[in-house]
Short mmCIF file of C-alpha atoms in Angstrom, two decimals:
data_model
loop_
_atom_site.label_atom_id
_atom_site.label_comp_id
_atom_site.label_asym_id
_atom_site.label_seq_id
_atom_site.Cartn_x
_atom_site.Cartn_y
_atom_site.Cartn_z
CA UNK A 1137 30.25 -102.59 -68.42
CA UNK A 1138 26.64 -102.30 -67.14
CA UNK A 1139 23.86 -101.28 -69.35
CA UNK A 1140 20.91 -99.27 -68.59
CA UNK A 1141 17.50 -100.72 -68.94
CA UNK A 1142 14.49 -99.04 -70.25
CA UNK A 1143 12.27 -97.07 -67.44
CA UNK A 1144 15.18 -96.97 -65.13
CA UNK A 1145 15.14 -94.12 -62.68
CA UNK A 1146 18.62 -92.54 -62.39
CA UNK A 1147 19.31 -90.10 -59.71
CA UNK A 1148 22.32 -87.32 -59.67
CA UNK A 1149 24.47 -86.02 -56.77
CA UNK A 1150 25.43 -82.88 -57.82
CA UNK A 1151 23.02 -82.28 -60.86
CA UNK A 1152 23.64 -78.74 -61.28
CA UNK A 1153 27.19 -79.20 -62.16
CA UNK A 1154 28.00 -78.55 -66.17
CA UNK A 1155 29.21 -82.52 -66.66
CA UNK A 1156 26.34 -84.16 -64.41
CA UNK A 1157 23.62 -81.76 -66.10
CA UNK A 1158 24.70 -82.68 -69.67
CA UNK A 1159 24.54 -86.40 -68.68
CA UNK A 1160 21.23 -85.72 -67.46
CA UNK A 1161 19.84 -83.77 -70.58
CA UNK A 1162 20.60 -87.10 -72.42
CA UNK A 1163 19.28 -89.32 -70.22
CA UNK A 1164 15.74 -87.51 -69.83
CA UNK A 1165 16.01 -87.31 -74.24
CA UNK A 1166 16.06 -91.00 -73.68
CA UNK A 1167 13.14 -91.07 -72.07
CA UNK A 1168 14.91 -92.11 -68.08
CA UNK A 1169 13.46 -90.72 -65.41
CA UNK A 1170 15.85 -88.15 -63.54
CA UNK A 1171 15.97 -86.75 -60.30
CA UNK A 1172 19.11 -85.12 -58.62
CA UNK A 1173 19.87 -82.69 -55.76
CA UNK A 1174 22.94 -79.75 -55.95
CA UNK A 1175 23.51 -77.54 -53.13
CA UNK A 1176 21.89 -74.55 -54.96
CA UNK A 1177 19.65 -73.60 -57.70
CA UNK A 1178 20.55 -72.13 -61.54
CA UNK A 1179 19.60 -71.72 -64.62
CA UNK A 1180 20.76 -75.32 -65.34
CA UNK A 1181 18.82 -76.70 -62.67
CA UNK A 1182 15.84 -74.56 -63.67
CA UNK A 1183 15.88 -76.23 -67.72
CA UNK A 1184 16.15 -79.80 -66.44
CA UNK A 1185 13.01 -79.39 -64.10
CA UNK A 1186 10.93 -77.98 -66.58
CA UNK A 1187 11.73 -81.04 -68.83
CA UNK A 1188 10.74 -83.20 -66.55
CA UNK A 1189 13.90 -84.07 -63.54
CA UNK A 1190 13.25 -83.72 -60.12
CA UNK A 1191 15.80 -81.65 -58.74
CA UNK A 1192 16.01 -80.60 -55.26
CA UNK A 1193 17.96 -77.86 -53.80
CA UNK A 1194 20.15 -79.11 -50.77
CA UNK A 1195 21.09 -82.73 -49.81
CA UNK A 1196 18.67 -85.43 -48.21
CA UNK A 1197 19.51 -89.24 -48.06
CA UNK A 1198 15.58 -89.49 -48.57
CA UNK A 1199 16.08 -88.49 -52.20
CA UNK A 1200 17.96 -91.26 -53.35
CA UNK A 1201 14.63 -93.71 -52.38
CA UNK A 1202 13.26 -95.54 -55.75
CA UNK A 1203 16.57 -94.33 -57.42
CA UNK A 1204 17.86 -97.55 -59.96
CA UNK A 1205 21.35 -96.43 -59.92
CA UNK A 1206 22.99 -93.00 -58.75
CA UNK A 1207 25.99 -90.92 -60.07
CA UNK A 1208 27.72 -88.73 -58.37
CA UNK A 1209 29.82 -85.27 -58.90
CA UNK A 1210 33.35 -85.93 -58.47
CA UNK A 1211 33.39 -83.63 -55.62
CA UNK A 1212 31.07 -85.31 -53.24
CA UNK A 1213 33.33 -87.40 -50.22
CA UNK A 1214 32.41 -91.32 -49.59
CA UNK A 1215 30.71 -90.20 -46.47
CA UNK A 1216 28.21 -88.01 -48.42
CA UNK A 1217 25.02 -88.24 -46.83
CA UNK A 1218 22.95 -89.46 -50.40
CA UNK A 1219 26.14 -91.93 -51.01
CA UNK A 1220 25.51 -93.29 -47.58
CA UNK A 1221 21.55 -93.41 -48.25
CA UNK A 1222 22.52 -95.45 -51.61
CA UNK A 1223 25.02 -97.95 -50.03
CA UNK A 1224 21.93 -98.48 -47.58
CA UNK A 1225 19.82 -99.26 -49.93
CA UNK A 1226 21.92 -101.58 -52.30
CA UNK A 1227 21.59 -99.30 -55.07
CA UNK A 1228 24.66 -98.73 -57.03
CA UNK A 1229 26.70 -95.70 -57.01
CA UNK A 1230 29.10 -94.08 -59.97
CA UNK A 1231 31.49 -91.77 -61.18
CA UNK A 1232 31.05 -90.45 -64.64
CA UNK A 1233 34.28 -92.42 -65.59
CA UNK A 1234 32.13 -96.05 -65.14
CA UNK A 1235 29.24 -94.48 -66.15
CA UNK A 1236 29.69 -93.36 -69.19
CA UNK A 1237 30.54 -96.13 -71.15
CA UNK A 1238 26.71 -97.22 -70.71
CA UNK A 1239 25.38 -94.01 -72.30
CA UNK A 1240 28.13 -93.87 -75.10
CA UNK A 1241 27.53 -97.74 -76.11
CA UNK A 1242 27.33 -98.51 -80.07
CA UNK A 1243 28.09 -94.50 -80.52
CA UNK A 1244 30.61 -93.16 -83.10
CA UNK A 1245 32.41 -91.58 -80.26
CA UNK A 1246 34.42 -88.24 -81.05
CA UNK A 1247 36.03 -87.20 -77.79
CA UNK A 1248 38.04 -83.84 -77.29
CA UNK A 1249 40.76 -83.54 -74.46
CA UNK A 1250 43.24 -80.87 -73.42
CA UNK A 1251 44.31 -78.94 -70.46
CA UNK A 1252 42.80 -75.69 -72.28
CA UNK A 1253 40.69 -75.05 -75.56
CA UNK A 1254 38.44 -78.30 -74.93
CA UNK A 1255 35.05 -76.53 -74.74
CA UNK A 1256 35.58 -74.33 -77.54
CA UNK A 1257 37.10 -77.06 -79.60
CA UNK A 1258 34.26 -79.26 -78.86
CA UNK A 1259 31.66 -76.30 -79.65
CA UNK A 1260 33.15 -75.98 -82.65
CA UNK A 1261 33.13 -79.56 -83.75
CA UNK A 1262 28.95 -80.03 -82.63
CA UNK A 1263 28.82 -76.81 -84.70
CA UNK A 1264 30.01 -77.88 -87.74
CA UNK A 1265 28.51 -81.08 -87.75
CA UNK A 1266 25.30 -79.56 -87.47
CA UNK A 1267 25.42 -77.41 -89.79
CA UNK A 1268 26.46 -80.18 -91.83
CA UNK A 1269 23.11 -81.95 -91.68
CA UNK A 1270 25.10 -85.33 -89.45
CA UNK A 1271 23.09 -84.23 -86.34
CA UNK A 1272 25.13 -85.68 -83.66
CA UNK A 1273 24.54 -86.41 -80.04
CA UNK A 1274 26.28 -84.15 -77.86
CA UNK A 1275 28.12 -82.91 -74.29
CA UNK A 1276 29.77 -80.04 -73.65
CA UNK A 1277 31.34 -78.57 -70.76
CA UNK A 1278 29.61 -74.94 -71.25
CA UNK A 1279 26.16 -73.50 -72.80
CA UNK A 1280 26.39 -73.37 -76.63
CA UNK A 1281 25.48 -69.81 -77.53
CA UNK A 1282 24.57 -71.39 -81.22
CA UNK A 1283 22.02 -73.86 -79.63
CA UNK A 1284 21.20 -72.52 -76.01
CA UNK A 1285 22.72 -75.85 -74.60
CA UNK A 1286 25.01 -78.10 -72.97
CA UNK A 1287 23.93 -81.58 -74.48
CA UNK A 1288 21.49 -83.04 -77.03
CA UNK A 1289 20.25 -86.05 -78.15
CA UNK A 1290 20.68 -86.08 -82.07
CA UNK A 1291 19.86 -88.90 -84.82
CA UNK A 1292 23.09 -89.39 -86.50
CA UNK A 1293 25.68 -91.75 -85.68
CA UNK A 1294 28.12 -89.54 -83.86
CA UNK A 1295 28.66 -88.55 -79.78
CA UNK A 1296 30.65 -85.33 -79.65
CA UNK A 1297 31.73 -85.35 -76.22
CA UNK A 1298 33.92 -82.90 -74.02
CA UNK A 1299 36.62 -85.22 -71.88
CA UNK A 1300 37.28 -84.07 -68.92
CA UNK A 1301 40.22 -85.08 -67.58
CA UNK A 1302 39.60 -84.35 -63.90
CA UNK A 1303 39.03 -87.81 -61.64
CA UNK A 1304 39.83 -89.49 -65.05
CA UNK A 1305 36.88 -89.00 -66.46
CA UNK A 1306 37.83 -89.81 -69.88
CA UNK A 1307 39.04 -92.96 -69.18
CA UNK A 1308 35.09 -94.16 -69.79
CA UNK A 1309 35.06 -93.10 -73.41
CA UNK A 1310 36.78 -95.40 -75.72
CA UNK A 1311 36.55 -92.82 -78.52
CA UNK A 1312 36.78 -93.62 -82.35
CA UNK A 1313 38.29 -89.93 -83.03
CA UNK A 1314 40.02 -88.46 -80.33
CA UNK A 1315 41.79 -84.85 -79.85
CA UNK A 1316 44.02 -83.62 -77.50
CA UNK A 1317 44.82 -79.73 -77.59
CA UNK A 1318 47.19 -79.45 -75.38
CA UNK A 1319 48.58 -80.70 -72.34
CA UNK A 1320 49.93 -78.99 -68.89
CA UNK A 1321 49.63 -79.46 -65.52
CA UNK A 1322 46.62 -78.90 -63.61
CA UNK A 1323 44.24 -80.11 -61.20
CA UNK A 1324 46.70 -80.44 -58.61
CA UNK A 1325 44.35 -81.27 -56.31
CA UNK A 1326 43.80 -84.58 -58.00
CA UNK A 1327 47.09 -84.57 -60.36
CA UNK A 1328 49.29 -83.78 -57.64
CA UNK A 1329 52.60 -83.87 -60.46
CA UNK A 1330 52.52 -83.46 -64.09
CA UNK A 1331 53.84 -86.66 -64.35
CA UNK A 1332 50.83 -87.89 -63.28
CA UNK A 1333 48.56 -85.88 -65.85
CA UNK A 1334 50.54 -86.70 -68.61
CA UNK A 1335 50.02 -90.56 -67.64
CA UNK A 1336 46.07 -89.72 -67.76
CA UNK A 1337 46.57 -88.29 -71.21
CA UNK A 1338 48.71 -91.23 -72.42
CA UNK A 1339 45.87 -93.32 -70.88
CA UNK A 1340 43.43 -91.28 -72.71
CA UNK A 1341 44.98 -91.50 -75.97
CA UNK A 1342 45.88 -95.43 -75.41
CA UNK A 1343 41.62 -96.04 -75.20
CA UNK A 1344 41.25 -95.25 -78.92
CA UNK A 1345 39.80 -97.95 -80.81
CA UNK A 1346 42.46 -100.06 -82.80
CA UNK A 1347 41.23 -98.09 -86.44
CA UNK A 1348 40.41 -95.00 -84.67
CA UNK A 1349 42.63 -91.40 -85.49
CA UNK A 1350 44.27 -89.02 -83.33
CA UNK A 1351 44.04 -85.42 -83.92
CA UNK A 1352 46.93 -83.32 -82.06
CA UNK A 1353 48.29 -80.26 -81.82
CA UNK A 1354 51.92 -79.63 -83.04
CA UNK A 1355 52.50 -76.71 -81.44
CA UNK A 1356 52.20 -78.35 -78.10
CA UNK A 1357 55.66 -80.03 -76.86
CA UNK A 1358 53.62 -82.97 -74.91
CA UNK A 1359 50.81 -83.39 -77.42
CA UNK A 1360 53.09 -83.90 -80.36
CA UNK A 1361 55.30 -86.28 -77.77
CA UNK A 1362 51.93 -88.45 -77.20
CA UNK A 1363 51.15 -88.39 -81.26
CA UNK A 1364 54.50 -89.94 -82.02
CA UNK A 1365 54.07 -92.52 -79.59
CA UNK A 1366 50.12 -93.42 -81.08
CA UNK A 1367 52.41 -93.21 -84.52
CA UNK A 1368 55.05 -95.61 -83.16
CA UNK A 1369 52.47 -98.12 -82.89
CA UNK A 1370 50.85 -97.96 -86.27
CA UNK A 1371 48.18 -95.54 -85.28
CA UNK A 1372 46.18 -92.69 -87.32
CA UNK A 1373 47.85 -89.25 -86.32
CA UNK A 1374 46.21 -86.09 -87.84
CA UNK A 1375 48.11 -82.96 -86.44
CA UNK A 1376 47.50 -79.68 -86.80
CA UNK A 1377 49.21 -76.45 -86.16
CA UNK A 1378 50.37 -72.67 -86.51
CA UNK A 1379 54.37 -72.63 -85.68
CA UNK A 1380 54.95 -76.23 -86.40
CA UNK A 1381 55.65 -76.32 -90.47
CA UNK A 1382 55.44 -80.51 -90.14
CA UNK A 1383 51.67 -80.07 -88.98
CA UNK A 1384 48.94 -81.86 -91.60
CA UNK A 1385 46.51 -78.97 -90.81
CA UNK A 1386 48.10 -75.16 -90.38
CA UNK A 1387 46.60 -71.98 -90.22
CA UNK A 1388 48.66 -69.16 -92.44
CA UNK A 1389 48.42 -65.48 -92.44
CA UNK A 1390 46.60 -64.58 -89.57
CA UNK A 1391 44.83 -60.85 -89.36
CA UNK A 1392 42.70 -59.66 -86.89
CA UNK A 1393 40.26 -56.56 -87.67
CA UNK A 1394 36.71 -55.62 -87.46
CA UNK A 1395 36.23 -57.67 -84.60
CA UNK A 1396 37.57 -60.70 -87.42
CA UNK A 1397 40.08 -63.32 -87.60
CA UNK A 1398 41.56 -64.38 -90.62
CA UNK A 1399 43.62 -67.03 -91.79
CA UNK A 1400 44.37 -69.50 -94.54
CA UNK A 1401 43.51 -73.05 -93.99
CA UNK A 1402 45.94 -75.43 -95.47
CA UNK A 1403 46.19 -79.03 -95.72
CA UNK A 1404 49.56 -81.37 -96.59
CA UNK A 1405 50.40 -77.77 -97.97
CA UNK A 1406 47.82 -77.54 -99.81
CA UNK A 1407 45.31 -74.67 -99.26
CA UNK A 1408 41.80 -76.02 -98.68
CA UNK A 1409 39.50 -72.84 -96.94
CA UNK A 1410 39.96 -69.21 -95.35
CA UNK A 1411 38.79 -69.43 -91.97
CA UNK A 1412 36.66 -66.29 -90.08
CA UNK A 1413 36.06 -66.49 -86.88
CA UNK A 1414 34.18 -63.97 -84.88
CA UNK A 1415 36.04 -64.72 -81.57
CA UNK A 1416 39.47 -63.27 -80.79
CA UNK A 1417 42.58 -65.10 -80.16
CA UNK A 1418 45.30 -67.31 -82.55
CA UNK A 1419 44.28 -69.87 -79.60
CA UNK A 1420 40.70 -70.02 -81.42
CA UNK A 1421 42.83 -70.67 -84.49
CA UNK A 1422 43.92 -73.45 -83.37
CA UNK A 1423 40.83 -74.55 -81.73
CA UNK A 1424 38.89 -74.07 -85.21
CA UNK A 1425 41.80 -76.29 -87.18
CA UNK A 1426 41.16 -78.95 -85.08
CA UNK A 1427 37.32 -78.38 -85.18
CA UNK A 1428 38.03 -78.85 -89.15
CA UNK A 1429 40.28 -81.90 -88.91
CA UNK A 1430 37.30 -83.50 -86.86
CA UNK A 1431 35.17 -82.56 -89.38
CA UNK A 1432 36.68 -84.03 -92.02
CA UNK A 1433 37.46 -87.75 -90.99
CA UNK A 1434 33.27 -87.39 -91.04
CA UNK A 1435 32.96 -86.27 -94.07
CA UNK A 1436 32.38 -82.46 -94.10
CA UNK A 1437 34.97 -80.97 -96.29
CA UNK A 1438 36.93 -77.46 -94.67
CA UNK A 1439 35.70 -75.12 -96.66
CA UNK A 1440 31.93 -76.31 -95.59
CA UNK A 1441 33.62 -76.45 -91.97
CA UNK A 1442 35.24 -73.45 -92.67
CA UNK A 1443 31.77 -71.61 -94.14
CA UNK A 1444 29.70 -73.01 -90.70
CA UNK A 1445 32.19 -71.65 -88.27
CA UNK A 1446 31.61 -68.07 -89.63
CA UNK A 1447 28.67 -68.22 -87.59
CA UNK A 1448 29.95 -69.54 -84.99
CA UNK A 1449 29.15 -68.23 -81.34
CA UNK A 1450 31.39 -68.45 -78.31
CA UNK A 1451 30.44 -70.98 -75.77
CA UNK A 1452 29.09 -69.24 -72.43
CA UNK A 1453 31.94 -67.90 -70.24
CA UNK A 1454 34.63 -68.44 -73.16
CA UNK A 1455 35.17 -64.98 -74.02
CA UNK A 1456 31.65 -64.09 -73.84
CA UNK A 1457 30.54 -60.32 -73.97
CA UNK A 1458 28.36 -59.72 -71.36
CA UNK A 1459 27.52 -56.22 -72.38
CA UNK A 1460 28.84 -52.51 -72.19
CA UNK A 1461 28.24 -49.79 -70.32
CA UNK A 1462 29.60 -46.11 -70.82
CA UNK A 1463 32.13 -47.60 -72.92
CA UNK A 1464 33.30 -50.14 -70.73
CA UNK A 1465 32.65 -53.24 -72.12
CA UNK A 1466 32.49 -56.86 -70.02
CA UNK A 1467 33.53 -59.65 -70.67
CA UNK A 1468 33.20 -63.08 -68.75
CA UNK A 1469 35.81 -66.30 -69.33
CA UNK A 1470 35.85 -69.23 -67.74
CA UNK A 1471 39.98 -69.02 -67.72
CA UNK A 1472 41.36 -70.44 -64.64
CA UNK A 1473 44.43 -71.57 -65.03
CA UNK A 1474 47.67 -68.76 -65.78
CA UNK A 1475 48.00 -69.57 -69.21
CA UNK A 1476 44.04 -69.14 -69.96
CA UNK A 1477 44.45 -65.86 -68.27
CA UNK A 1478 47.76 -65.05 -70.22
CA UNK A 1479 46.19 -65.88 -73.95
CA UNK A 1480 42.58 -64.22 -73.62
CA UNK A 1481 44.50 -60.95 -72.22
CA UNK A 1482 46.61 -61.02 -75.30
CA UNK A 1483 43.43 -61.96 -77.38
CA UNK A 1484 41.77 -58.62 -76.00
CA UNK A 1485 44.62 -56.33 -76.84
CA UNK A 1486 44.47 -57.41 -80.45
CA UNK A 1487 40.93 -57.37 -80.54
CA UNK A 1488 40.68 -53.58 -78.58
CA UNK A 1489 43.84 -52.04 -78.87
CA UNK A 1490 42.82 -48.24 -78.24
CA UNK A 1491 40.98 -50.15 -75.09
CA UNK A 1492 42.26 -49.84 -71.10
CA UNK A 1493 42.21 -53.74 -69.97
CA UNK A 1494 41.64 -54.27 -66.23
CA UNK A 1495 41.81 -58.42 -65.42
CA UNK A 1496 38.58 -59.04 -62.45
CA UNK A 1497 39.99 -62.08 -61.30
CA UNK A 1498 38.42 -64.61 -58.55
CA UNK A 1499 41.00 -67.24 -57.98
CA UNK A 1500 40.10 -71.05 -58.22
CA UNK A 1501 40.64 -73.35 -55.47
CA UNK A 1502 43.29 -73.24 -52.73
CA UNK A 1503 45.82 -76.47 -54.04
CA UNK A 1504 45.87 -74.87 -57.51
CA UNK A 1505 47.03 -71.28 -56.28
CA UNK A 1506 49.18 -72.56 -53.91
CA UNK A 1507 51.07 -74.62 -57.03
CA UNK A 1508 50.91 -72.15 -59.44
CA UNK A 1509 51.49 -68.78 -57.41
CA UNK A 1510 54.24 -67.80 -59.55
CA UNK A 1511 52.76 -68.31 -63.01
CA UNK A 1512 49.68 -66.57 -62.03
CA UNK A 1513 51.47 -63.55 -60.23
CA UNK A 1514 52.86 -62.89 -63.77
CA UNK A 1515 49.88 -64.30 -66.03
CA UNK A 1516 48.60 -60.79 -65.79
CA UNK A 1517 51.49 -58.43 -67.04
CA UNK A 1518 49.74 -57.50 -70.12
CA UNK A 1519 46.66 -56.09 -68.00
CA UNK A 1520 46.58 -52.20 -67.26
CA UNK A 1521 44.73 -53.00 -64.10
CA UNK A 1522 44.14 -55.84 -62.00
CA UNK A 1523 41.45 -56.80 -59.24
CA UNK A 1524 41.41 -59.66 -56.88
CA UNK A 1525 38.51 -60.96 -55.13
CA UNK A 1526 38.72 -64.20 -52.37
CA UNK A 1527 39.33 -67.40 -54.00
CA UNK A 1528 36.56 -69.24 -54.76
CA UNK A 1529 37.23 -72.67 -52.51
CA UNK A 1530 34.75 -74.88 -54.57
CA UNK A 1531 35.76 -78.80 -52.82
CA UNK A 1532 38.75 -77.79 -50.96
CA UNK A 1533 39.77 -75.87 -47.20
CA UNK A 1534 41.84 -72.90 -47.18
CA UNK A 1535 45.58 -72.64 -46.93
CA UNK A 1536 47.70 -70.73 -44.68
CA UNK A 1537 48.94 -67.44 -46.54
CA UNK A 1538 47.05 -68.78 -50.15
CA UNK A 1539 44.45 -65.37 -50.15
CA UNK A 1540 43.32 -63.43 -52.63
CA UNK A 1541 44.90 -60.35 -50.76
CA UNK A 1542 48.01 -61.90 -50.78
CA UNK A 1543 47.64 -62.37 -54.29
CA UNK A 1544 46.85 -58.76 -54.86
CA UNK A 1545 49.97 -57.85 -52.95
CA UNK A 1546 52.54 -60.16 -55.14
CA UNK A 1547 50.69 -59.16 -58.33
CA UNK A 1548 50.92 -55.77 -57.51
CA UNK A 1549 55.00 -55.58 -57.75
CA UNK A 1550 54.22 -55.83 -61.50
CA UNK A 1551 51.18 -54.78 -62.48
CA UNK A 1552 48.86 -52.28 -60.60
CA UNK A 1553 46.27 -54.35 -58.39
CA UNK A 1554 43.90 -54.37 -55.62
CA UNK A 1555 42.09 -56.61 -53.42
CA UNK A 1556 38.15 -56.42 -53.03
CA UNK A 1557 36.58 -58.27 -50.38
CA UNK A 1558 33.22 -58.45 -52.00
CA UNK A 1559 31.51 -58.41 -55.76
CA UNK A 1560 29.69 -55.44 -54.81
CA UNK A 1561 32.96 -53.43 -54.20
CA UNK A 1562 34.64 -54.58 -57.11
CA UNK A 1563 31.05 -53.39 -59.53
CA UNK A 1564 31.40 -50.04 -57.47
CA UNK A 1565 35.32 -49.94 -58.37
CA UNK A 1566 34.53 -50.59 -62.40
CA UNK A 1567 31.86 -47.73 -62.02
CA UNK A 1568 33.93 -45.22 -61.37
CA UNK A 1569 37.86 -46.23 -62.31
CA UNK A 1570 38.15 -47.46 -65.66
CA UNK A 1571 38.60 -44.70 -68.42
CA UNK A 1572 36.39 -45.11 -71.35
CA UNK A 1573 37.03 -47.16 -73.99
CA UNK A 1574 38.21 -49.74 -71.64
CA UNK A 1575 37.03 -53.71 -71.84
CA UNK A 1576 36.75 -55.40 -68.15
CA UNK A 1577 37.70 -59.40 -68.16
CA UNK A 1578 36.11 -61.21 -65.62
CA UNK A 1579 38.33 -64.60 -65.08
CA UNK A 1580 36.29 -66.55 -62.79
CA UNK A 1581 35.35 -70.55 -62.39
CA UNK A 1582 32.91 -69.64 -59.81
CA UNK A 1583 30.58 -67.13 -59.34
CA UNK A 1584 31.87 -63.65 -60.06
CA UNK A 1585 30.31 -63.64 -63.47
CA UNK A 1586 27.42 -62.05 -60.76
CA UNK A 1587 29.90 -59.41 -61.48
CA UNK A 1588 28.76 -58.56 -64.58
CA UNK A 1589 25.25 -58.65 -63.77
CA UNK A 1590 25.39 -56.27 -61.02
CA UNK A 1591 28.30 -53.57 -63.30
CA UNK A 1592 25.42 -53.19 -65.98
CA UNK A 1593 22.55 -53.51 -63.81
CA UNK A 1594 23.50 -50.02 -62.10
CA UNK A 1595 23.97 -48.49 -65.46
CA UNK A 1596 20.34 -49.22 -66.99
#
């Protein structure tokens, strides 16, 4: 493992991105000096410059000159013209799976995996712990609504870190406390089986320190297969569930009202808080029992965890309300995969049901439609209405036949749906369509949160 050395000048390929920016929030709270370059601008972009990064818009082997080491988004290709500028120059280049090691060094790491519920999970952890008084150091894959960030330097012992597992990022961790949420095939575009995911996560899990604990989720068939197999080998397992009546953690009589959820918290059967969460979904549930079992392997009993996630706030684009607008109210998730769509449509009708729900999707990436056509064709059943935009490419080329119209067309032998070519056609659509009370979901992992802006724009 390398180590960084003090008045080092780090530079970032891709510094707009929500992993790379985090990284270099940290780095500049260490006192580094930053630069980077992303293809556009954003708020992101805009908070690291006024705290001190250069960041330039576009790409330009010239900005990589004076850099100490550079790391790079897991999207840029060898040939990229600032990798080619580095190699030039002997300076060293990195993914955030080498790099990361030098940043967590000496930390009390507490690292959060799973194919969904890893943001919120990890929100909720920082949260607590905060509120707690343990101040921890912090990165997570979305803006905090509680704190206004993504990452934070903070003066206690602990690193509470989203993993990512795409390009095996959290193989760099080495965490002391680990969870794992769930896991299910994704990223096909990197995982091209889910053979080959599920080897990441055993991976993953195998990185633990010797005397470090697993927290996993019962509920999930391939999370509670990976905790028997850290158990097999003499490891801490901490699992927590719903369904599963085995799980060390469980969450009991569940309500939902006045924009509320309830449940019981219980431990070994023994009941330890009552748990309210202001964001919908028994998926949150779960996400907030694992928060707690975090919690307390450091220290913060559940009903203090349970007490600080009262006021907890969602994480930007995880079920965030955007606003309303002649009772049509918006909201904006992150969900791009069919089962994120499936569980936050379900969260909605419990949380409005006198409410139309019309589903504003813009599909992610070409490989991971084209592998999961079917799921997503039906992920949407529980919608009223659906809209389609073009998928949002982000690394990859298009596919012959994979289109958002196409999409529109199979989705529509189930559901009612339509295809909209542009963001301004689908605002003009929710202007005039939707009968009041309704609640618009916008499902996007690219841009059409602009959506939003531009629905309630034309209403003020």
């Amino acid at each position: 493992m390398f180590q960084l050395e003090p008045g080092q000048r780090i530079h970032f390929i891709g510094i707009g991105g929500a992993g790379l920016s985090a990284i270099a929030r940290i780095l500049l709270e260490r006192g580094y000096a930053v630069s980077g370059s992303d293809l556009r601008g954003g708020s992101l972009n805009a908070a690291l410059a006024r705290d001190g990064a250069r960041v330039y818009v576009g790409h330009d082997g010239r900005y990589v000159e004076g850099a100490d080491i550079v790391l790079a988004t897991s999207a840029a290709q060898p040939d990229h013209v600032e990798i080619a500028a580095a190699k030039a120059l002997d300076i060293p280049v990195f993914k955030r799976k080498d790099f990361m090691p030098a940043i967590l060094h000496r930390s009390d790491t507490i690292a959060i995996a799973g194919a969904h519920g890893k943001t919120t999970t990890t929100s909720m952890v920082i949260h607590i712990l905060q509120t707690a008084g343990k101040d921890p150091s912090f990165i997570v894959g979305g803006t905090m609504a509680n704190t206004g960030r993504n990452a934070g330097l903070g003066t206690g012992p602990s690193f509470v870190i989203e993993a990512d597992e795409y390009d095996n990022m959290f193989h760099g961790l080495n965490p002391n406390l680990a969870v794992v949420t769930n896991v299910e095939h994704d990223h096909p575009d990197f995982f091209t089986t889910r053979e080959q995911m599920r080897a990441a996560f055993d991976a993953f899990v195998a990185s633990l320190a010797d005397d470090g604990a697993l927290v996993a989720c019962a509920d999930d068939e391939t999370a509670r297969d990976i905790a028997e197999g850290r158990r097999a080998i003499g490891g801490k397992v901490i699992s927590y569930g719903i369904e599963n009546p085995a799980a060390d953690w469980r969450a009991t009589d569940l309500s939902f009202s006045d924009d509320v959820v309830k449940a019981s918290v219980l431990q070994r059967g023994r009941r330890r808080a009552v748990l309210q969460l202001k964001i919908p979904g028994a998926h949150n549930v779960l996400n907030a029992l694992a928060a707690l079992a975090v919690a307390d392997e450091r220290g913060v009993s559940p009903d203090q965890g349970a007490a600080a996630l009262n006021s907890f706030q969602s994480t930007g684009r995880r079920f965030e309300i955007r606003g309303e607008r002649e009772g049509v109210l918006v909201v904006d998730d992150y969900a791009h995969h069919p089962t994120e769509i499936r569980v936050n449509i379900e969260a909605a009708r419990l949380r409005y049901p006198e409410r139309q729900i019309w589903a504003v999707w813009q599909p992610h990436t070409y490989s991971r439609i084209q592998t999961f056509w079917s799921d997503f064709v039906s992920a949407f059943d529980g919608a009223d209405q659906v809209m389609v935009t073009p998928i949002y490419a982000a690394r990859e080329a298009p596919l012959e036949g994979v289109t958002g119209a196409a999409l529109a067309k199979a989705i529509s032998s189930r559901r009612p749906a339509t295809y909209s070519p542009t963001f301004d056609d689908v605002a003009e659509t929710l202007s005039r369509a939707p009968r009041a009370p309704a609640v618009v979901l916008i499902f996007s992992a690219g841009d059409a949160n602009l959506i939003a802006d531009k629905f309630l724009a034309a209403g003020t």
